[in-house]
PDB file of C-alpha atoms in Angstrom:
ATOM      1  CA  MET A   1      -0.022  -0.018  -0.010  1.00  0.00           C
ATOM      2  CA  THR A   2       1.634   3.396  -1.112  1.00  0.00           C
ATOM      3  CA  HIS A   3       0.346   6.480   0.641  1.00  0.00           C
ATOM      4  CA  SER A   4       1.016   9.918  -0.698  1.00  0.00           C
ATOM      5  CA  LEU A   5       2.471  12.819   1.586  1.00  0.00           C
ATOM      6  CA  THR A   6       1.223  15.475  -1.023  1.00  0.00           C
ATOM      7  CA  PRO A   7      -2.115  15.723   1.008  1.00  0.00           C
ATOM      8  CA  ILE A   8      -0.311  16.290   4.408  1.00  0.00           C
ATOM      9  CA  ARG A   9       2.371  18.744   2.859  1.00  0.00           C
ATOM     10  CA  SER A  10      -0.286  20.875   1.500  1.00  0.00           C
ATOM     11  CA  LEU A  11      -2.357  20.883   4.738  1.00  0.00           C
ATOM     12  CA  CYS A  12       0.823  22.060   6.524  1.00  0.00           C
ATOM     13  CA  LEU A  13       1.638  24.404   4.014  1.00  0.00           C
ATOM     14  CA  ALA A  14      -1.747  25.929   4.429  1.00  0.00           C
ATOM     15  CA  ALA A  15      -1.449  26.122   8.293  1.00  0.00           C
ATOM     16  CA  LEU A  16       1.947  27.848   7.862  1.00  0.00           C
ATOM     17  CA  VAL A  17       0.435  30.458   5.632  1.00  0.00           C
ATOM     18  CA  VAL A  18      -2.729  31.035   7.705  1.00  0.00           C
ATOM     19  CA  SER A  19      -0.683  31.260  11.054  1.00  0.00           C
ATOM     20  CA  ALA A  20       1.729  33.990   9.558  1.00  0.00           C
ATOM     21  CA  LEU A  21      -1.270  36.177   8.736  1.00  0.00           C
ATOM     22  CA  PRO A  22      -1.501  38.066  11.825  1.00  0.00           C
ATOM     23  CA  CYS A  23       2.328  38.666  12.149  1.00  0.00           C
ATOM     24  CA  ALA A  24       2.028  40.025   8.532  1.00  0.00           C
ATOM     25  CA  ALA A  25      -0.775  42.333   9.507  1.00  0.00           C
ATOM     26  CA  LEU A  26       0.880  43.854  12.632  1.00  0.00           C
ATOM     27  CA  ALA A  27       4.169  44.499  10.760  1.00  0.00           C
ATOM     28  CA  GLN A  28       3.670  48.097  10.062  1.00  0.00           C
ATOM     29  CA  THR A  29       6.470  50.662   8.528  1.00  0.00           C
ATOM     30  CA  PRO A  30       6.834  53.180  11.364  1.00  0.00           C
ATOM     31  CA  SER A  31       5.695  56.712  10.486  1.00  0.00           C
ATOM     32  CA  THR A  32       6.389  60.295  11.610  1.00  0.00           C
ATOM     33  CA  ASN A  33       3.107  61.252  11.269  1.00  0.00           C
ATOM     34  CA  PRO A  34       1.730  62.845  14.638  1.00  0.00           C
ATOM     35  CA  SER A  35      -2.104  61.964  13.790  1.00  0.00           C
ATOM     36  CA  GLY A  36      -4.113  59.908  15.953  1.00  0.00           C
ATOM     37  CA  ASP A  37      -4.010  56.987  13.829  1.00  0.00           C
ATOM     38  CA  THR A  38      -0.519  56.239  14.366  1.00  0.00           C
ATOM     39  CA  PRO A  39       0.201  52.640  15.455  1.00  0.00           C
ATOM     40  CA  PHE A  40       1.274  52.019  18.843  1.00  0.00           C
ATOM     41  CA  SER A  41       4.239  49.854  17.641  1.00  0.00           C
ATOM     42  CA  SER A  42       5.739  53.105  16.224  1.00  0.00           C
ATOM     43  CA  MET A  43       8.256  54.707  18.164  1.00  0.00           C
ATOM     44  CA  ALA A  44       9.331  57.532  15.452  1.00  0.00           C
ATOM     45  CA  ILE A  45       9.102  60.988  16.907  1.00  0.00           C
ATOM     46  CA  ALA A  46       7.808  63.768  14.920  1.00  0.00           C
ATOM     47  CA  GLN A  47      10.282  66.604  13.899  1.00  0.00           C
ATOM     48  CA  ASP A  48       9.441  70.028  15.257  1.00  0.00           C
ATOM     49  CA  GLU A  49       7.972  72.421  12.654  1.00  0.00           C
ATOM     50  CA  ALA A  50      10.694  74.555  11.722  1.00  0.00           C
ATOM     51  CA  GLY A  51       8.743  77.876  10.547  1.00  0.00           C
ATOM     52  CA  ALA A  52       6.760  78.046  13.984  1.00  0.00           C
ATOM     53  CA  CYS A  53       7.630  80.243  16.382  1.00  0.00           C
ATOM     54  CA  ARG A  54       8.053  77.251  19.390  1.00  0.00           C
ATOM     55  CA  VAL A  55      10.660  76.974  21.452  1.00  0.00           C
ATOM     56  CA  PRO A  56      12.792  73.844  19.948  1.00  0.00           C
ATOM     57  CA  LYS A  57      13.769  70.701  21.660  1.00  0.00           C
ATOM     58  CA  PRO A  58      16.857  71.490  23.635  1.00  0.00           C
ATOM     59  CA  PRO A  59      20.280  70.322  22.653  1.00  0.00           C
ATOM     60  CA  ILE A  60      21.311  67.226  24.792  1.00  0.00           C
ATOM     61  CA  ASP A  61      24.375  68.993  25.938  1.00  0.00           C
ATOM     62  CA  LEU A  62      22.022  71.437  27.879  1.00  0.00           C
ATOM     63  CA  ALA A  63      21.472  68.777  30.763  1.00  0.00           C
ATOM     64  CA  GLU A  64      22.077  65.402  31.465  1.00  0.00           C
ATOM     65  CA  THR A  65      18.568  64.327  31.571  1.00  0.00           C
ATOM     66  CA  ALA A  66      15.593  64.946  29.378  1.00  0.00           C
ATOM     67  CA  TYR A  67      13.782  65.617  32.615  1.00  0.00           C
ATOM     68  CA  LEU A  68      16.099  68.474  33.063  1.00  0.00           C
ATOM     69  CA  ARG A  69      15.895  69.708  29.412  1.00  0.00           C
ATOM     70  CA  ASN A  70      12.362  69.490  29.358  1.00  0.00           C
ATOM     71  CA  GLY A  71      12.267  71.719  32.318  1.00  0.00           C
ATOM     72  CA  TYR A  72      14.699  74.162  30.925  1.00  0.00           C
ATOM     73  CA  ARG A  73      12.601  74.258  27.611  1.00  0.00           C
ATOM     74  CA  ALA A  74       9.516  75.127  29.710  1.00  0.00           C
ATOM     75  CA  ILE A  75      11.366  77.826  31.735  1.00  0.00           C
ATOM     76  CA  LEU A  76      12.403  79.438  28.250  1.00  0.00           C
ATOM     77  CA  ARG A  77       8.626  79.280  27.195  1.00  0.00           C
ATOM     78  CA  ILE A  78       7.840  81.155  30.492  1.00  0.00           C
ATOM     79  CA  LEU A  79      10.243  84.037  29.778  1.00  0.00           C
ATOM     80  CA  ILE A  80       9.184  84.447  26.332  1.00  0.00           C
ATOM     81  CA  ALA A  81       5.532  84.649  27.225  1.00  0.00           C
ATOM     82  CA  GLU A  82       6.262  86.888  30.035  1.00  0.00           C
ATOM     83  CA  GLU A  83       8.494  89.329  27.827  1.00  0.00           C
ATOM     84  CA  ALA A  84       5.797  89.478  24.915  1.00  0.00           C
ATOM     85  CA  LEU A  85       3.008  90.201  27.550  1.00  0.00           C
ATOM     86  CA  ALA A  86       5.281  92.738  29.146  1.00  0.00           C
ATOM     87  CA  SER A  87       6.094  94.318  25.798  1.00  0.00           C
ATOM     88  CA  GLU A  88       2.745  93.883  24.342  1.00  0.00           C
ATOM     89  CA  THR A  89       4.209  92.478  21.285  1.00  0.00           C
ATOM     90  CA  CYS A  90       2.467  89.950  18.970  1.00  0.00           C
ATOM     91  CA  THR A  91       5.956  89.112  17.147  1.00  0.00           C
ATOM     92  CA  CYS A  92       8.185  86.110  17.765  1.00  0.00           C
ATOM     93  CA  LEU A  93      10.317  86.941  20.525  1.00  0.00           C
ATOM     94  CA  LEU A  94      12.216  83.328  20.253  1.00  0.00           C
ATOM     95  CA  ASP A  95      15.229  84.687  18.700  1.00  0.00           C
ATOM     96  CA  GLN A  96      15.897  87.148  21.515  1.00  0.00           C
ATOM     97  CA  PHE A  97      16.437  84.343  24.137  1.00  0.00           C
ATOM     98  CA  THR A  98      19.022  81.739  24.602  1.00  0.00           C
ATOM     99  CA  TRP A  99      19.290  78.458  26.600  1.00  0.00           C
ATOM    100  CA  ASP A 100      21.588  80.376  28.925  1.00  0.00           C
ATOM    101  CA  GLN A 101      18.964  82.316  30.112  1.00  0.00           C
ATOM    102  CA  ALA A 102      16.788  79.379  30.843  1.00  0.00           C
ATOM    103  CA  LEU A 103      19.404  78.312  32.963  1.00  0.00           C
ATOM    104  CA  THR A 104      20.165  81.308  34.869  1.00  0.00           C
ATOM    105  CA  ALA A 105      16.585  81.884  35.623  1.00  0.00           C
ATOM    106  CA  LEU A 106      16.625  78.100  37.429  1.00  0.00           C
ATOM    107  CA  PRO A 107      16.667  79.813  40.840  1.00  0.00           C
ATOM    108  CA  ARG A 108      13.354  81.411  40.406  1.00  0.00           C
ATOM    109  CA  PHE A 109      11.637  78.122  39.426  1.00  0.00           C
ATOM    110  CA  GLN A 110      13.669  75.759  41.597  1.00  0.00           C
ATOM    111  CA  THR A 111      11.363  73.806  44.058  1.00  0.00           C
ATOM    112  CA  SER A 112      13.846  71.496  45.459  1.00  0.00           C
ATOM    113  CA  ASP A 113      17.755  71.379  46.492  1.00  0.00           C
ATOM    114  CA  ASN A 114      18.086  68.030  44.675  1.00  0.00           C
ATOM    115  CA  PRO A 115      20.065  68.556  41.721  1.00  0.00           C
ATOM    116  CA  ARG A 116      18.344  65.824  39.547  1.00  0.00           C
ATOM    117  CA  LEU A 117      14.973  67.210  40.234  1.00  0.00           C
ATOM    118  CA  PRO A 118      15.097  70.928  41.099  1.00  0.00           C
ATOM    119  CA  PHE A 119      11.692  72.018  39.488  1.00  0.00           C
ATOM    120  CA  LYS A 120       8.462  70.272  38.969  1.00  0.00           C
ATOM    121  CA  VAL A 121       8.410  70.193  34.999  1.00  0.00           C
ATOM    122  CA  LEU A 122       4.567  69.566  34.973  1.00  0.00           C
ATOM    123  CA  ASP A 123       3.900  72.767  36.871  1.00  0.00           C
ATOM    124  CA  LEU A 124       6.120  74.591  34.701  1.00  0.00           C
ATOM    125  CA  TYR A 125       4.440  73.296  31.454  1.00  0.00           C
ATOM    126  CA  ALA A 126       0.923  74.348  33.189  1.00  0.00           C
ATOM    127  CA  GLU A 127       2.687  77.714  33.693  1.00  0.00           C
ATOM    128  CA  ALA A 128       3.929  78.113  30.521  1.00  0.00           C
ATOM    129  CA  ASP A 129       0.499  76.911  28.869  1.00  0.00           C
ATOM    130  CA  ALA A 130      -1.401  79.531  30.830  1.00  0.00           C
ATOM    131  CA  LEU A 131       0.918  82.384  29.845  1.00  0.00           C
ATOM    132  CA  GLU A 132       1.147  81.502  26.034  1.00  0.00           C
ATOM    133  CA  ALA A 133      -2.565  81.368  26.295  1.00  0.00           C
ATOM    134  CA  GLN A 134      -2.645  84.902  27.667  1.00  0.00           C
ATOM    135  CA  VAL A 135      -0.445  85.934  25.119  1.00  0.00           C
ATOM    136  CA  VAL A 136      -2.597  84.674  22.060  1.00  0.00           C
ATOM    137  CA  GLU A 137      -5.658  86.068  23.821  1.00  0.00           C
ATOM    138  CA  ALA A 138      -3.961  89.391  24.007  1.00  0.00           C
ATOM    139  CA  CYS A 139      -3.035  89.113  20.529  1.00  0.00           C
ATOM    140  CA  ALA A 140      -6.204  88.350  19.059  1.00  0.00           C
ATOM    141  CA  GLU A 141      -8.078  91.670  20.273  1.00  0.00           C
TER     142      GLU A 141
END
């Protein structure tokens, strides 16, 4: 009696193809599109818009941790917004400020003696957002 392995091979190949489909569906090319439909598996970070009057991401050599760099970025946003409100100007003041000014202003925003956590970044973000909203409101009038 002779048995053919062809049906078994076909069945195994079909099972392999069917089991690989979910993996193929999950494999997506990462995108820098910051829209809400970006897949979770994407770790790409969208670049800052070059033309916008927005404080750029700080240089890596500004501070050793991202926490500190983000805090200095928020401080610089606060300084710029305060100056815009004080001078009642609606033009971009970003070119008039430097990262050194954010470092110099640290004592004003410092909430701790811990050199790794000298401030509360979320509080700085909230203050910067509020001041920037005031600038936008004043310039809309």
